[in-house]
Coordinates of C-alpha atoms in Angstrom, one line a residue:
Chain T
M959 CA 17.2 73.0 -20.3
N960 CA 19.9 71.7 -22.6
C961 CA 19.7 68.6 -24.9
N962 CA 21.4 66.3 -22.4
E963 CA 18.9 67.2 -19.7
A964 CA 16.0 66.9 -22.2
K965 CA 17.2 63.4 -23.3
E966 CA 16.8 62.2 -19.8
L967 CA 13.2 63.1 -19.8
Y968 CA 12.2 61.7 -23.2
S969 CA 10.7 58.5 -21.7
D970 CA 8.9 60.3 -18.9
Y971 CA 7.5 62.8 -21.4
L972 CA 6.1 60.1 -23.6
D973 CA 4.5 58.4 -20.6
R974 CA 3.3 61.8 -19.2
R975 CA 5.3 61.3 -16.1
L976 CA 6.8 64.8 -16.0
T977 CA 5.7 67.2 -13.4
P978 CA 4.0 70.3 -14.8
F979 CA 7.1 72.4 -14.2
Q980 CA 9.3 69.8 -15.9
N981 CA 6.8 69.6 -18.7
V982 CA 6.9 73.3 -19.4
L983 CA 10.7 73.4 -19.5
F984 CA 10.8 70.3 -21.7
R985 CA 8.3 71.6 -24.2
E986 CA 10.2 74.9 -24.4
H987 CA 13.4 73.1 -25.2
V988 CA 11.9 70.6 -27.7
D989 CA 10.1 73.4 -29.5
G990 CA 13.3 75.2 -30.0
C991 CA 15.5 72.1 -30.8
A992 CA 14.8 70.2 -34.0
A993 CA 17.2 67.3 -33.1
C994 CA 15.5 66.7 -29.8
R995 CA 12.2 67.0 -31.4
Q996 CA 13.2 64.4 -34.0
D997 CA 14.6 62.1 -31.2
V998 CA 11.4 62.3 -29.3
A999 CA 9.4 61.5 -32.4
N1000 CA 11.6 58.5 -33.1
L1001 CA 11.4 57.3 -29.6
Q1002 CA 7.6 57.6 -29.7
R1003 CA 7.6 55.5 -32.9
T1004 CA 9.9 52.9 -31.3
V1005 CA 7.6 52.6 -28.3
D1006 CA 4.6 52.3 -30.5
L1007 CA 6.3 49.6 -32.5
I1008 CA 7.2 47.7 -29.4
G1009 CA 3.6 47.9 -28.3
S1010 CA 2.5 46.6 -31.6
L1011 CA 4.5 43.5 -31.4
D1012 CA 2.4 40.4 -32.1
E1013 CA 1.0 38.5 -29.2
I1014 CA 2.7 35.2 -28.8
E1015 CA 0.1 32.5 -29.1
A1016 CA 0.2 29.7 -26.6
A1017 CA 0.0 26.1 -27.8
P1018 CA -3.5 24.6 -27.9
D1019 CA -2.7 22.2 -25.1
F1020 CA -1.3 24.9 -22.9
L1021 CA -4.3 24.7 -20.5
A1022 CA -4.2 20.9 -20.4
G1023 CA -0.5 21.1 -19.5
V1024 CA -1.3 23.5 -16.6
E1025 CA -3.9 21.1 -15.4
R1026 CA -1.6 18.2 -15.6
K1027 CA 1.0 20.0 -13.6
I1028 CA -1.5 21.1 -11.0
D1029 CA -3.1 17.7 -10.6
G1030 CA -0.1 15.5 -10.8
R1031 CA -0.2 11.9 -12.0
W1032 CA -3.5 10.8 -10.4
G1033 CA -5.1 14.2 -10.3
R1034 CA -7.4 13.6 -13.3
L1035 CA -8.7 10.3 -11.9
R1036 CA -9.1 11.8 -8.4
R1037 CA -11.0 14.7 -9.8
A1038 CA -13.1 12.5 -12.0
L1039 CA -14.0 10.4 -8.9
F1040 CA -14.4 13.1 -6.3
E1041 CA -15.0 16.3 -8.0
P1042 CA -17.7 16.1 -10.5
L1043 CA -19.3 19.5 -11.1
K1044 CA -22.6 18.8 -9.5
I1045 CA -22.4 15.7 -7.3
K1046 CA -19.3 15.6 -5.2
I1047 CA -18.6 12.3 -3.3
P1048 CA -17.6 13.3 0.2
L1049 CA -14.2 12.0 1.1
E1050 CA -15.6 10.6 4.3
A1051 CA -18.0 8.4 2.3
A1052 CA -15.2 7.2 0.1
A1053 CA -13.1 6.4 3.2
L1054 CA -16.0 4.5 4.8
L1055 CA -16.5 2.5 1.7
L1056 CA -12.8 1.6 1.6
V1057 CA -12.8 0.6 5.3
G1058 CA -15.9 -1.6 4.7
S1059 CA -14.3 -3.3 1.7
L1060 CA -11.2 -3.9 3.7
A1061 CA -13.1 -5.4 6.5
V1062 CA -15.0 -7.8 4.2
L1063 CA -11.8 -8.8 2.5
V1064 CA -10.0 -9.4 5.8
Y1065 CA -12.9 -11.4 7.1
H1066 CA -13.1 -13.5 4.0
R1067 CA -9.4 -14.1 3.9
S1068 CA -9.2 -15.1 7.6
S1069 CA -12.1 -17.4 7.2
D1070 CA -10.4 -19.2 4.3
Q1071 CA -7.1 -19.3 6.2
E1072 CA -9.0 -20.8 9.2
Y1073 CA -10.4 -23.6 7.0
A1074 CA -7.0 -24.1 5.4
L1075 CA -5.5 -24.4 8.9
V1076 CA -8.2 -26.9 9.9
A1077 CA -7.5 -28.9 6.8
R1078 CA -3.8 -29.0 7.6
M1079 CA -4.6 -30.0 11.2
E1080 CA -6.8 -32.8 9.8
Q1081 CA -4.0 -34.1 7.7
Q1082 CA -1.8 -34.2 10.7
S1083 CA -4.3 -35.3 13.3
P1084 CA -7.4 -37.4 12.9
R1085 CA -8.9 -35.9 16.0
A1086 CA -9.6 -32.5 14.5
T1087 CA -13.1 -31.7 13.6
V1088 CA -14.1 -31.6 10.0
S1089 CA -17.0 -33.7 8.6
P1090 CA -16.6 -35.4 5.3
E1091 CA -19.4 -33.3 3.9
M1092 CA -17.6 -30.1 5.0
A1093 CA -14.3 -31.3 3.6
E1094 CA -15.9 -32.2 0.3
K1095 CA -17.6 -28.8 0.1
K1096 CA -14.4 -26.9 0.9
A1097 CA -12.5 -29.1 -1.6
E1098 CA -14.7 -27.6 -4.3
T1099 CA -15.1 -24.1 -3.1
H1100 CA -12.0 -23.1 -1.3
T1101 CA -10.0 -20.3 -2.9
D1102 CA -6.6 -21.6 -2.0
R1103 CA -5.4 -24.4 -4.3
E1104 CA -3.4 -26.1 -1.6
A1105 CA -6.2 -26.0 0.8
R1106 CA -8.5 -27.5 -1.8
Q1107 CA -6.2 -30.4 -2.3
G1108 CA -5.9 -30.8 1.4
Y1109 CA -9.7 -30.9 1.8
A1110 CA -10.1 -33.3 -1.1
E1111 CA -7.7 -35.8 0.5
L1112 CA -9.4 -35.3 3.8
S1113 CA -12.8 -35.8 2.3
R1114 CA -11.7 -39.1 0.7
E1115 CA -10.1 -40.3 3.9
R1116 CA -13.2 -39.4 5.9
L1117 CA -15.5 -41.0 3.5
E1118 CA -13.4 -44.2 3.5
K1119 CA -13.5 -44.3 7.2
K1120 CA -17.2 -43.6 7.3
S1121 CA -17.9 -46.4 4.8
E1122 CA -15.8 -48.8 6.7
A1123 CA -17.3 -47.9 10.1
E1124 CA -21.0 -47.7 9.2
P1125 CA -21.8 -51.3 8.5
R1126 CA -19.9 -52.7 11.5
S1127 CA -20.6 -50.2 14.2
P1128 CA -24.0 -51.6 15.3
A1129 CA -22.6 -55.2 15.8
K1130 CA -21.8 -55.4 19.4
G1131 CA -19.0 -57.8 20.1
D1132 CA -17.7 -57.7 16.6
S1133 CA -14.0 -57.7 16.7
L1134 CA -13.9 -55.0 14.0
S1135 CA -16.3 -52.8 15.9
A1136 CA -13.3 -51.1 17.1
Q1137 CA -13.1 -49.3 13.8
A1138 CA -16.4 -47.6 14.4
P1139 CA -16.3 -44.0 15.5
N1140 CA -16.3 -43.9 19.3
P1141 CA -18.2 -41.6 21.5
P1142 CA -16.3 -38.7 22.9
L1143 CA -14.8 -39.0 26.3
D1144 CA -17.1 -36.4 27.7
M1145 CA -20.0 -38.8 27.0
I1146 CA -18.4 -41.5 29.1
A1147 CA -17.8 -39.2 32.0
P1148 CA -21.4 -39.0 33.2
E1149 CA -21.5 -42.7 33.8
P1150 CA -20.7 -43.3 37.4
P1151 CA -17.9 -45.7 38.1
A1152 CA -20.1 -47.7 40.4
A1153 CA -22.2 -48.7 37.5
I1154 CA -19.4 -50.2 35.7
A1155 CA -19.7 -53.9 35.9
P1156 CA -16.6 -56.0 36.4
A1157 CA -15.5 -57.1 33.1
P1158 CA -15.2 -60.8 32.3
P1159 CA -11.6 -61.9 32.1
R1160 CA -10.0 -61.8 28.7
P1161 CA -7.4 -64.3 27.8
A1162 CA -4.1 -62.6 28.3
T1163 CA -2.2 -65.0 26.1
P1164 CA -0.7 -63.1 23.2
P1165 CA -1.4 -64.5 19.7
A1166 CA 0.7 -67.3 18.7
S1167 CA 2.1 -65.4 15.8
Q1168 CA 3.5 -62.8 18.0
P1169 CA 7.3 -62.9 18.4
A1170 CA 9.0 -63.8 21.7
A1171 CA 7.0 -61.7 24.0
P1172 CA 8.8 -58.7 25.3
P1173 CA 8.1 -58.0 28.9
V1174 CA 6.0 -55.0 28.0
T1175 CA 4.1 -55.0 24.7
A1176 CA 1.7 -52.3 23.7
K1177 CA -0.1 -53.6 20.7
P1178 CA -3.2 -53.1 18.8
A1179 CA -6.2 -55.1 19.9
S1180 CA -6.8 -57.1 16.8
P1181 CA -5.6 -56.2 13.3
P1182 CA -2.1 -57.0 12.0
A1183 CA 0.6 -54.5 11.7
S1184 CA 0.0 -54.0 8.0
S1185 CA -3.5 -52.7 8.6
P1186 CA -4.2 -49.1 8.1
P1187 CA -3.7 -46.9 11.2
A1188 CA -7.4 -46.6 11.9
A1189 CA -7.7 -50.3 12.1
R1190 CA -4.7 -50.6 14.4
M1191 CA -6.1 -48.1 16.8
A1192 CA -8.4 -50.6 18.2
P1193 CA -10.2 -50.5 21.5
P1194 CA -10.6 -53.6 23.5
A1195 CA -13.0 -56.2 22.4
A1196 CA -16.5 -56.4 23.8
G1197 CA -16.7 -57.3 27.4
D1198 CA -13.4 -55.8 28.3
G1199 CA -14.8 -53.7 31.1
A1200 CA -17.1 -50.8 31.3
L1201 CA -14.7 -48.5 29.6
G1202 CA -14.4 -50.8 26.7
R1203 CA -18.1 -51.3 26.5
A1204 CA -18.8 -47.6 26.7
L1205 CA -16.3 -47.0 23.9
Q1206 CA -17.9 -49.7 21.8
A1207 CA -21.3 -48.2 22.0
P1208 CA -22.5 -47.5 18.5
A1209 CA -21.9 -43.9 17.7
A1210 CA -25.0 -43.5 15.7
K1211 CA -27.2 -44.8 18.5
P1212 CA -26.1 -43.2 21.7
S1213 CA -28.0 -44.4 24.6
A1214 CA -30.3 -42.1 26.5
S1215 CA -28.7 -43.2 29.8
M1216 CA -25.6 -41.5 28.7
G1217 CA -27.4 -38.3 28.5
T1218 CA -26.6 -37.9 24.8
T1219 CA -28.4 -35.2 23.1
L1220 CA -29.1 -34.8 19.4
E1221 CA -26.3 -32.4 19.2
Q1222 CA -23.9 -34.8 20.8
S1223 CA -25.0 -37.4 18.3
K1224 CA -23.9 -35.1 15.5
R1225 CA -20.6 -34.7 17.2
V1226 CA -20.2 -38.4 17.4
E1227 CA -20.7 -38.6 13.7
T1228 CA -18.2 -36.0 12.8
R1229 CA -15.5 -36.4 15.4
I1230 CA -13.0 -39.1 16.0
F1231 CA -11.8 -39.7 19.6
P1232 CA -9.0 -41.7 21.1
V1233 CA -9.6 -45.3 21.9
P1234 CA -8.1 -47.1 24.8
Q1235 CA -4.9 -49.0 24.0
I1236 CA -3.8 -52.2 25.6
I1237 CA -0.4 -52.6 27.2
E1238 CA 0.3 -56.1 28.1
V1239 CA 2.9 -56.9 30.7
A1240 CA 4.1 -60.3 31.5
A1241 CA 5.5 -60.4 35.0
D1242 CA 6.5 -63.1 37.4
Q1243 CA 4.6 -61.2 40.1
P1244 CA 1.8 -59.0 38.7
E1245 CA 1.2 -57.2 42.0
P1246 CA 4.5 -55.2 42.2
V1247 CA 4.1 -54.2 38.6
G1248 CA 0.6 -53.1 39.4
N1249 CA 1.9 -51.1 42.3
R1250 CA 4.4 -49.5 40.0
V1251 CA 1.6 -48.6 37.6
R1252 CA -0.4 -47.1 40.3
S1253 CA 2.5 -44.9 41.4
L1254 CA 3.7 -44.1 37.9
V1255 CA 0.3 -42.9 36.6
P1256 CA -0.1 -40.0 39.0
E1257 CA 3.6 -39.1 38.5
M1258 CA 2.9 -38.8 34.8
G1259 CA -0.1 -36.6 35.4
G1260 CA -2.6 -39.3 34.7
K1261 CA -5.2 -41.1 36.7
I1262 CA -6.4 -44.6 37.4
L1263 CA -9.8 -45.1 35.9
N1264 CA -10.6 -48.7 36.9
E1265 CA -9.0 -51.8 38.2
T1266 CA -10.1 -55.3 37.5
A1267 CA -8.7 -58.5 38.8
T1268 CA -8.3 -61.1 36.2
E1269 CA -7.3 -64.7 36.3
G1270 CA -4.0 -64.4 38.1
G1271 CA -3.5 -61.0 36.8
L1272 CA -4.6 -57.4 36.9
T1273 CA -6.1 -55.0 34.4
I1274 CA -5.8 -51.3 35.2
S1275 CA -7.5 -48.7 33.1
I1276 CA -5.6 -45.5 33.1
E1277 CA -5.7 -42.0 31.5
L1278 CA -2.5 -40.3 30.6
P1279 CA -1.5 -37.1 28.9
E1280 CA -0.7 -37.9 25.3
S1281 CA 2.8 -36.5 25.6
R1282 CA 3.6 -38.9 28.5
Q1283 CA 2.5 -42.1 27.0
T1284 CA 5.9 -43.1 25.6
E1285 CA 7.5 -42.1 28.8
F1286 CA 5.1 -44.1 30.7
A1287 CA 5.6 -47.2 28.6
T1288 CA 9.4 -46.8 28.8
A1289 CA 9.3 -46.4 32.6
L1290 CA 7.0 -49.5 32.9
E1291 CA 9.3 -51.4 30.7
K1292 CA 12.2 -50.6 32.9
E1293 CA 10.3 -51.8 35.9
T1294 CA 10.0 -55.2 34.3
G1295 CA 13.8 -55.5 34.2
A1296 CA 14.0 -56.8 30.7
A1297 CA 17.3 -56.4 28.9
P1298 CA 17.2 -54.6 25.6
A1299 CA 18.6 -57.5 23.8
E1300 CA 15.6 -59.5 24.6
R1301 CA 13.3 -57.3 22.7
P1302 CA 13.0 -56.0 19.2
D1303 CA 15.1 -52.9 18.2
A1304 CA 12.3 -50.6 18.9
F1305 CA 9.6 -50.6 21.5
K1306 CA 6.4 -50.5 19.6
M1307 CA 3.6 -48.5 20.9
P1308 CA 0.3 -47.6 19.2
D1309 CA 0.1 -43.9 18.6
L1310 CA -3.1 -42.1 18.4
L1311 CA -2.0 -39.5 16.0
S1312 CA -0.2 -41.5 13.3
G1313 CA -1.0 -45.1 13.9
E1314 CA 1.9 -47.1 15.1
R1315 CA 5.0 -45.2 15.9
S1316 CA 8.4 -46.6 16.7
V1317 CA 9.9 -45.1 19.7
A1318 CA 13.6 -45.7 19.8
R1319 CA 14.7 -46.3 23.3
S1320 CA 17.7 -44.1 23.3
R1321 CA 19.4 -42.6 26.2
S1322 CA 18.3 -39.2 25.1
T1323 CA 14.7 -40.2 25.1
E1324 CA 15.0 -41.5 28.6
E1325 CA 16.7 -38.3 29.7
T1326 CA 14.0 -36.3 28.1
S1327 CA 11.5 -38.3 29.8
L1328 CA 13.1 -37.8 33.1
Q1329 CA 13.2 -34.1 32.5
K1330 CA 9.6 -34.1 31.5
G1331 CA 8.7 -35.9 34.7
T1332 CA 9.4 -32.7 36.6
E1333 CA 7.0 -30.7 34.5
P1334 CA 3.4 -30.3 35.5
A1335 CA 1.6 -33.2 33.9
E1336 CA -1.7 -31.7 33.2
K1337 CA -1.5 -29.2 30.4
Q1338 CA -4.6 -27.7 29.0
D1339 CA -3.6 -28.4 25.4
D1340 CA -2.3 -31.8 26.0
P1341 CA -4.9 -34.4 25.1
V1342 CA -5.5 -37.4 27.3
V1343 CA -5.2 -40.9 26.0
T1344 CA -6.7 -44.0 27.7
F1345 CA -4.8 -47.3 28.2
E1346 CA -5.5 -50.6 29.7
V1347 CA -2.5 -52.1 31.3
R1348 CA -2.9 -55.8 31.5
I1349 CA -0.5 -57.5 33.8
Q1350 CA -0.4 -61.2 33.4
P1351 CA 1.7 -63.8 35.2
K1352 CA 4.5 -65.2 33.1
K1353 CA 3.8 -68.6 31.8
Chain O
M450 CA -10.4 36.2 3.4
A451 CA -12.6 38.0 0.9
I452 CA -11.1 39.6 -2.1
A453 CA -11.0 43.4 -1.7
S454 CA -13.1 45.1 -4.3
T455 CA -10.6 47.2 -6.1
G456 CA -12.3 47.4 -9.4
D457 CA -10.3 44.4 -10.6
P458 CA -12.2 42.9 -13.6
D459 CA -10.9 39.5 -12.6
S460 CA -12.1 39.7 -9.0
E461 CA -15.1 37.4 -9.5
L462 CA -13.1 34.7 -11.3
V463 CA -10.4 34.9 -8.7
R464 CA -12.9 34.5 -5.9
L465 CA -14.4 31.5 -7.5
A466 CA -11.0 30.0 -8.1
R467 CA -10.0 30.6 -4.5
E468 CA -13.1 28.6 -3.5
G469 CA -11.8 25.7 -5.6
D470 CA -13.7 26.3 -8.8
R471 CA -11.3 24.9 -11.3
S472 CA -13.3 26.2 -14.3
A473 CA -12.9 29.7 -13.0
F474 CA -9.2 29.3 -12.7
N475 CA -9.1 27.7 -16.2
A476 CA -10.9 30.9 -17.4
L477 CA -8.1 33.0 -15.9
V478 CA -5.5 30.8 -17.5
T479 CA -7.2 31.1 -20.9
K480 CA -7.4 34.8 -20.5
Y481 CA -3.8 35.5 -19.6
R482 CA -1.9 32.6 -21.1
N483 CA -0.7 34.5 -24.1
R484 CA 0.4 37.5 -22.1
V485 CA 2.3 35.4 -19.6
L486 CA 3.8 33.4 -22.4
G487 CA 4.7 36.7 -24.1
I488 CA 6.7 37.8 -21.1
A489 CA 8.3 34.4 -20.8
A490 CA 9.1 34.1 -24.4
R491 CA 10.8 37.5 -24.5
M492 CA 12.7 36.9 -21.3
L493 CA 13.8 33.4 -22.2
S494 CA 15.7 32.5 -25.4
D495 CA 13.9 29.2 -26.0
R496 CA 10.2 29.0 -26.9
A497 CA 9.6 25.6 -25.5
E498 CA 11.2 26.6 -22.2
A499 CA 9.1 29.7 -22.3
E500 CA 5.9 27.7 -22.7
D501 CA 6.9 25.4 -19.9
L502 CA 7.7 28.3 -17.6
A503 CA 4.5 30.0 -18.5
Q504 CA 2.6 26.9 -17.4
D505 CA 4.6 26.8 -14.2
V506 CA 3.6 30.4 -13.6
F507 CA 0.0 29.4 -13.6
V508 CA 0.6 26.4 -11.4
K509 CA 2.3 28.7 -8.9
A510 CA -0.6 31.1 -9.1
Y511 CA -3.1 28.3 -8.5
R512 CA -1.2 27.1 -5.5
S513 CA -0.7 30.7 -4.2
L514 CA -4.3 31.9 -4.7
R515 CA -4.9 31.7 -1.0
D516 CA -2.1 34.2 -0.5
F517 CA -3.7 36.6 -2.9
H518 CA -5.8 39.0 -1.0
G519 CA -6.8 41.4 -3.7
N520 CA -4.6 44.3 -2.6
A521 CA -3.4 44.6 -6.1
L522 CA -4.8 43.7 -9.5
F523 CA -4.7 40.1 -10.3
T524 CA -2.7 40.8 -13.4
T525 CA -0.1 42.7 -11.4
W526 CA 0.1 39.7 -9.0
L527 CA 0.3 37.3 -11.9
Y528 CA 3.0 39.3 -13.8
R529 CA 5.0 39.5 -10.6
I530 CA 5.0 35.7 -10.5
A531 CA 5.9 35.6 -14.2
A532 CA 8.7 38.2 -13.9
N533 CA 10.2 36.5 -10.9
S534 CA 10.0 33.1 -12.5
C535 CA 11.7 34.4 -15.6
L536 CA 14.4 36.2 -13.7
N537 CA 15.0 33.2 -11.5
H538 CA 15.1 30.9 -14.5
N539 CA 17.6 33.0 -16.3
Q540 CA 19.8 33.2 -13.3
R541 CA 19.8 29.4 -13.0
L542 CA 20.5 29.3 -16.8
K543 CA 23.4 31.6 -16.4
R544 CA 24.9 29.5 -13.8
Q545 CA 24.6 26.5 -16.1
R546 CA 25.8 28.0 -19.3
R547 CA 27.3 31.2 -20.3
F548 CA 24.9 33.4 -22.2
T549 CA 26.9 35.6 -24.5
E550 CA 25.6 38.8 -25.7
A551 CA 27.5 38.2 -28.9
A552 CA 25.2 35.5 -29.9
V553 CA 22.3 37.7 -29.5
D554 CA 24.0 40.6 -31.4
S555 CA 24.8 38.4 -34.3
E556 CA 21.2 37.2 -34.4
I557 CA 20.0 40.8 -34.4
A558 CA 22.4 41.8 -37.2
G559 CA 21.5 38.8 -39.2
D560 CA 17.7 39.1 -38.9
G561 CA 17.2 42.8 -38.7
A562 CA 19.5 44.4 -41.3
L563 CA 17.6 47.4 -42.4
D564 CA 16.9 48.5 -45.9
P565 CA 19.4 51.3 -46.7
H566 CA 16.6 53.4 -48.0
G567 CA 14.5 53.1 -44.8
L568 CA 12.0 50.9 -46.5
L569 CA 11.7 48.4 -43.7
E570 CA 9.5 45.5 -44.1
K571 CA 7.1 45.2 -41.2
K572 CA 8.2 41.7 -40.5
Q573 CA 11.8 42.7 -40.6
L574 CA 11.2 45.5 -38.2
K575 CA 9.4 43.3 -35.7
A576 CA 12.2 40.8 -35.9
L577 CA 14.6 43.6 -35.3
L578 CA 12.6 44.8 -32.3
E579 CA 12.4 41.4 -30.8
G580 CA 16.2 41.0 -31.2
A581 CA 16.7 44.4 -29.7
I582 CA 14.5 43.6 -26.7
R583 CA 16.4 40.4 -26.1
S584 CA 19.6 42.2 -26.2
L585 CA 18.6 44.3 -23.2
S586 CA 19.7 43.4 -19.7
E587 CA 17.1 41.3 -17.8
E588 CA 16.4 44.2 -15.4
R589 CA 15.7 46.6 -18.2
R590 CA 14.0 44.1 -20.4
I591 CA 11.4 43.1 -17.9
V592 CA 10.5 46.7 -17.2
L593 CA 10.2 47.4 -20.9
I594 CA 8.1 44.4 -21.5
L595 CA 5.8 45.2 -18.6
R596 CA 5.4 48.8 -19.6
D597 CA 5.4 48.9 -23.4
I598 CA 4.0 45.4 -24.2
E599 CA 1.9 44.6 -21.2
G600 CA 0.9 48.2 -20.5
Q601 CA 1.5 48.2 -16.8
T602 CA 1.8 51.5 -15.0
Y603 CA 5.0 52.5 -13.3
E604 CA 3.5 51.8 -9.9
E605 CA 2.3 48.4 -10.9
I606 CA 5.8 47.6 -12.3
A607 CA 7.4 48.9 -9.1
E608 CA 5.1 46.7 -7.1
C609 CA 5.5 43.7 -9.4
L610 CA 9.2 43.8 -9.4
G611 CA 9.6 45.1 -5.9
I612 CA 11.6 48.2 -6.9
E613 CA 11.3 51.9 -6.5
L614 CA 9.4 54.1 -8.9
G615 CA 12.6 56.0 -9.8
T616 CA 14.3 52.8 -10.6
V617 CA 11.4 51.9 -12.9
R618 CA 11.7 55.2 -14.7
S619 CA 15.4 55.1 -15.2
R620 CA 15.4 51.4 -16.3
L621 CA 12.6 52.1 -18.7
H622 CA 14.4 55.1 -20.1
R623 CA 17.6 53.2 -20.6
A624 CA 15.8 50.3 -22.2
R625 CA 14.0 52.4 -24.7
A626 CA 17.1 54.4 -25.5
E627 CA 19.0 51.1 -26.1
V628 CA 16.3 49.7 -28.4
Q629 CA 16.2 53.0 -30.3
A630 CA 20.0 53.0 -30.7
I631 CA 19.9 49.4 -32.0
I632 CA 17.3 50.2 -34.6
R633 CA 19.1 53.3 -35.6
A634 CA 22.4 51.4 -35.9
S635 CA 20.7 48.8 -38.0
A636 CA 19.1 51.4 -40.3
A637 CA 22.5 53.0 -40.8
T638 CA 24.1 49.8 -41.8
P639 CA 24.0 49.7 -45.6
K640 CA 23.2 46.5 -47.3
P641 CA 25.4 45.6 -50.3
I642 CA 23.6 46.7 -53.4
S643 CA 23.9 44.4 -56.3
V644 CA 24.6 46.2 -59.5
A645 CA 23.3 44.7 -62.6
S646 CA 25.8 44.8 -65.4

């Protein structure tokens, strides 16, 4: 073995990686070669020095850094919640809790939204069902500010109506009794038509203050136009037929003959129902107009409730879908043959939703009415309103 | 899969860590953090980068524990992750910026100039050695670190780096020879002697 061959084995020799045969040859050469022996010694020293290099100390937060990297952003929180050393919260339990909380939240929210919806409906329609007490309570407790305001207004309105209605409602025959809450229509229904006594005739003469009578005038029963809507939505006065009498029955004292239960009495207190309106028609010959009414009502999806012959005239109680009332009045008006110039600019008709509403008699309205005439009249969500058409001979 | 009983002193900690015991894994980190950091620091030029990489090595180890079946020592497996991470890091670094040997050489010359009379301060000598190790090529450097600093066997190094035993031997031999040559050259370079007048 020469020096070059020996040099290739220095490292293996130091690590005792030489085969026994290589080892013998290497030792023979090194023993006889001072330079190689020195080189081996130097290399051994170098290796020892390398092995003695100081250990590099990691920073104190090294482990924390590793944990941060492993866990990510929310890892510590997750581990704190779900991985305590002794008590581990099962993931399923956590999921169940979460689902339960969500369900409660959704239920609570939907309940509030429902009340808010009812409040809005109340603002738009007096026939929705919220008692003053409920409205007052929701005005205080509702989580939604807008809904609270809505309920507060509603509560005030209901209380005003209630205070106005309560002292007058028992007085039968009182002209203001029309403002009292009326029993629902379903309370009227059980009364058989045969039991309805013919109503005493009512003077058909319009009030003297009324302007030149249009051929067809739908007007409130008693109060002036400046009255609040509730006052204008007046039923006929006492004695105007069985329907009128039934509607005038005090809400707080429903008669047993009407089959009213305690629960129905409560409903009477908290619900407001439509009242019959009066449409007065002055005609030279009442009978053809009456015939037209009889034919128009079924066409409009309504029905004839009662007919009463009056002095030279005729009173027909009818039921109509609310959406057809304007159409009906317009059609009836056309039947009278009155020219538009003879009447005010707008045909005034009491509206059950917003008091008195002006219905412009435009061509488009008439066209719309005609189109509507082809639709099925009875719709489930279309409320029914009651009218009395009083046809009087012209004087 | 159960960890094979190979006489690995870390087998119990590894088993617990595989079962999700974080404290067992933390114990492994605490035990080997300096050694992994030593490899990273000698393979990388920047200490902060080395520390970051060493942490990444443990993160990789944590996430790969399920793949560790105990066929080798945990240290061999861990060093393999460390070595590969370092080599990959340096390759990425090389692509980003040119790493000149000259810079390293100048650092060595500056830090490790030997006393002309062979009276090397220990600190000087260690700085010289560190510079010499850094001057090695990555392939040789990692073998030298694993063998002479971490004390891995040739077989473990071969397994760790995925190379043949003969390759380990030759790379180690070259690495040692280079380091020795650098030290010798530094010792032969005379320092200017100031003469008092």
